[in-house]
């Protein structure tokens, strides 16, 4: 469970500190980034099936049309910047804990990551090009905040 500690400006997953609060709002919606971590779903819980996530991403791509992949990538960058992670190890932990994927640091210079069990592409046919644009953006946003 992710929770927010309003006194220390941090959030936690099952009691472990993970994110710094940013108080960033989404466009004109009266929702702050930290509001995303609160889920009042006592029966269904926090998790959804990857099919729902994949259908959402593909619907967004279809609806946005021109430049949709770039827009999705940059949305991921914005989201990643707001994760509030302080190190690559924090980012890896958060990605695993939230079920986004299992990143493995392949190289430090330059930084290269391999993501296993990606929420979007694991099990999809290999089409010869990247399809995880939002997830790549999330990694870039996290790294932008860390480095």
Short mmCIF file of C-alpha atoms in Angstrom, two decimals:
data_model
loop_
_atom_site.label_atom_id
_atom_site.label_comp_id
_atom_site.label_asym_id
_atom_site.label_seq_id
_atom_site.Cartn_x
_atom_site.Cartn_y
_atom_site.Cartn_z
CA UNK A 1 0.00 0.00 0.00
CA UNK A 2 1.29 3.47 -0.90
CA UNK A 3 0.66 6.11 1.72
CA UNK A 4 1.52 9.79 2.12
CA UNK A 5 3.16 11.24 5.23
CA UNK A 6 2.19 14.89 5.20
CA UNK A 7 4.64 15.75 7.96
CA UNK A 8 7.82 14.44 6.30
CA UNK A 9 6.81 15.21 2.69
CA UNK A 10 7.30 11.58 1.63
CA UNK A 11 5.19 8.67 0.51
CA UNK A 12 5.62 4.98 1.19
CA UNK A 13 4.74 1.59 -0.18
CA UNK A 14 3.96 -0.82 2.66
CA UNK A 15 5.71 1.46 5.13
CA UNK A 16 8.92 1.87 3.12
CA UNK A 17 9.87 5.42 2.02
CA UNK A 18 9.77 5.67 -1.76
CA UNK A 19 8.77 9.05 -3.18
CA UNK A 20 9.17 12.69 -2.33
CA UNK A 21 5.95 14.70 -2.57
CA UNK A 22 6.01 17.31 -5.31
CA UNK A 23 2.62 19.06 -5.08
CA UNK A 24 2.48 19.08 -8.88
CA UNK A 25 -0.96 19.44 -10.41
CA UNK A 26 -2.11 17.78 -13.61
CA UNK A 27 -3.00 20.44 -16.14
CA UNK A 28 -6.16 22.07 -14.80
CA UNK A 29 -7.38 19.14 -12.73
CA UNK A 30 -7.54 19.77 -8.98
CA UNK A 31 -5.47 16.62 -8.37
CA UNK A 32 -1.92 16.65 -7.04
CA UNK A 33 0.65 14.00 -7.87
CA UNK A 34 0.56 12.57 -4.36
CA UNK A 35 -3.22 12.10 -4.63
CA UNK A 36 -2.52 9.31 -7.11
CA UNK A 37 -1.14 7.12 -4.32
CA UNK A 38 -4.39 7.03 -2.39
CA UNK A 39 -6.74 4.29 -3.50
CA UNK A 40 -10.03 3.66 -1.72
CA UNK A 41 -10.65 0.17 -3.12
CA UNK A 42 -11.14 -2.10 -0.10
CA UNK A 43 -12.39 -5.03 -2.16
CA UNK A 44 -10.43 -4.77 -5.42
CA UNK A 45 -7.21 -3.34 -3.99
CA UNK A 46 -4.62 -1.29 -5.84
CA UNK A 47 -3.76 -3.57 -8.74
CA UNK A 48 -5.29 -3.87 -12.19
CA UNK A 49 -4.69 -6.41 -14.93
CA UNK A 50 -2.01 -5.46 -17.49
CA UNK A 51 -4.65 -5.82 -20.22
CA UNK A 52 -6.44 -2.73 -18.87
CA UNK A 53 -3.18 -0.75 -18.77
CA UNK A 54 -2.24 -1.85 -22.31
CA UNK A 55 -5.73 -1.04 -23.64
CA UNK A 56 -5.53 2.41 -22.03
CA UNK A 57 -2.13 3.16 -23.59
CA UNK A 58 -3.20 1.90 -27.04
CA UNK A 59 -6.44 3.91 -26.83
CA UNK A 60 -4.46 7.04 -25.99
CA UNK A 61 -2.11 6.40 -28.93
CA UNK A 62 -5.07 5.91 -31.24
CA UNK A 63 -6.90 8.99 -29.96
CA UNK A 64 -3.91 11.37 -29.99
CA UNK A 65 -2.99 10.52 -33.57
CA UNK A 66 -0.07 12.55 -34.98
CA UNK A 67 2.94 12.61 -32.61
CA UNK A 68 1.11 10.38 -30.12
CA UNK A 69 4.22 8.32 -29.36
CA UNK A 70 6.26 11.44 -28.64
CA UNK A 71 3.47 12.83 -26.46
CA UNK A 72 3.27 9.56 -24.57
CA UNK A 73 7.05 9.55 -24.06
CA UNK A 74 7.02 13.13 -22.74
CA UNK A 75 4.08 12.33 -20.45
CA UNK A 76 6.24 9.52 -19.06
CA UNK A 77 9.13 11.97 -18.58
CA UNK A 78 6.85 14.29 -16.58
CA UNK A 79 5.62 11.37 -14.49
CA UNK A 80 9.17 10.08 -13.92
CA UNK A 81 10.39 13.49 -12.79
CA UNK A 82 7.65 13.49 -10.15
CA UNK A 83 8.56 10.08 -8.75
CA UNK A 84 10.96 11.84 -6.41
CA UNK A 85 13.50 9.02 -6.49
CA UNK A 86 17.00 9.94 -5.35
CA UNK A 87 19.03 7.09 -6.87
CA UNK A 88 18.92 4.45 -9.58
CA UNK A 89 18.41 1.84 -6.84
CA UNK A 90 15.32 3.79 -5.64
CA UNK A 91 14.00 3.88 -9.19
CA UNK A 92 14.56 0.13 -9.65
CA UNK A 93 12.81 -0.56 -6.36
CA UNK A 94 9.81 1.62 -7.27
CA UNK A 95 9.45 0.09 -10.73
CA UNK A 96 9.46 -3.41 -9.24
CA UNK A 97 7.14 -2.52 -6.37
CA UNK A 98 4.60 -0.79 -8.58
CA UNK A 99 4.71 -3.62 -11.13
CA UNK A 100 5.98 -1.43 -13.98
CA UNK A 101 8.83 -3.83 -14.72
CA UNK A 102 12.10 -5.17 -13.40
CA UNK A 103 14.91 -2.82 -14.46
CA UNK A 104 18.46 -4.12 -14.39
CA UNK A 105 21.43 -1.75 -14.62
CA UNK A 106 23.55 -3.06 -17.51
CA UNK A 107 26.12 -0.25 -17.70
CA UNK A 108 27.06 2.78 -15.60
CA UNK A 109 28.92 4.72 -18.30
CA UNK A 110 26.87 5.34 -20.29
CA UNK A 111 23.88 4.37 -18.15
CA UNK A 112 22.02 1.50 -19.79
CA UNK A 113 19.04 -0.33 -18.34
CA UNK A 114 17.32 -3.52 -19.45
CA UNK A 115 13.72 -3.84 -18.28
CA UNK A 116 12.28 -7.32 -17.80
CA UNK A 117 8.56 -8.08 -17.49
CA UNK A 118 7.62 -4.62 -18.75
CA UNK A 119 3.98 -3.85 -17.98
CA UNK A 120 3.33 -2.86 -21.59
CA UNK A 121 5.42 -5.01 -23.91
CA UNK A 122 6.17 -8.32 -22.14
CA UNK A 123 4.46 -11.03 -24.15
CA UNK A 124 3.57 -8.81 -27.11
CA UNK A 125 4.94 -9.74 -30.55
CA UNK A 126 8.34 -8.24 -31.40
CA UNK A 127 7.60 -5.69 -34.13
CA UNK A 128 11.21 -4.59 -34.53
CA UNK A 129 10.86 -1.21 -32.83
CA UNK A 130 10.30 0.11 -29.30
CA UNK A 131 6.70 0.20 -28.11
CA UNK A 132 7.15 1.16 -24.44
CA UNK A 133 7.18 4.91 -24.96
CA UNK A 134 5.53 5.92 -21.69
CA UNK A 135 7.77 3.56 -19.70
CA UNK A 136 10.93 4.82 -21.48
CA UNK A 137 9.84 8.34 -20.65
CA UNK A 138 9.35 7.39 -17.00
CA UNK A 139 12.92 6.08 -16.86
CA UNK A 140 14.25 9.21 -18.57
CA UNK A 141 12.33 11.43 -16.15
CA UNK A 142 13.64 9.52 -13.14
CA UNK A 143 17.21 9.67 -14.45
CA UNK A 144 16.81 13.38 -15.16
CA UNK A 145 15.91 13.90 -11.51
CA UNK A 146 18.72 11.66 -10.23
CA UNK A 147 21.62 12.84 -12.35
#
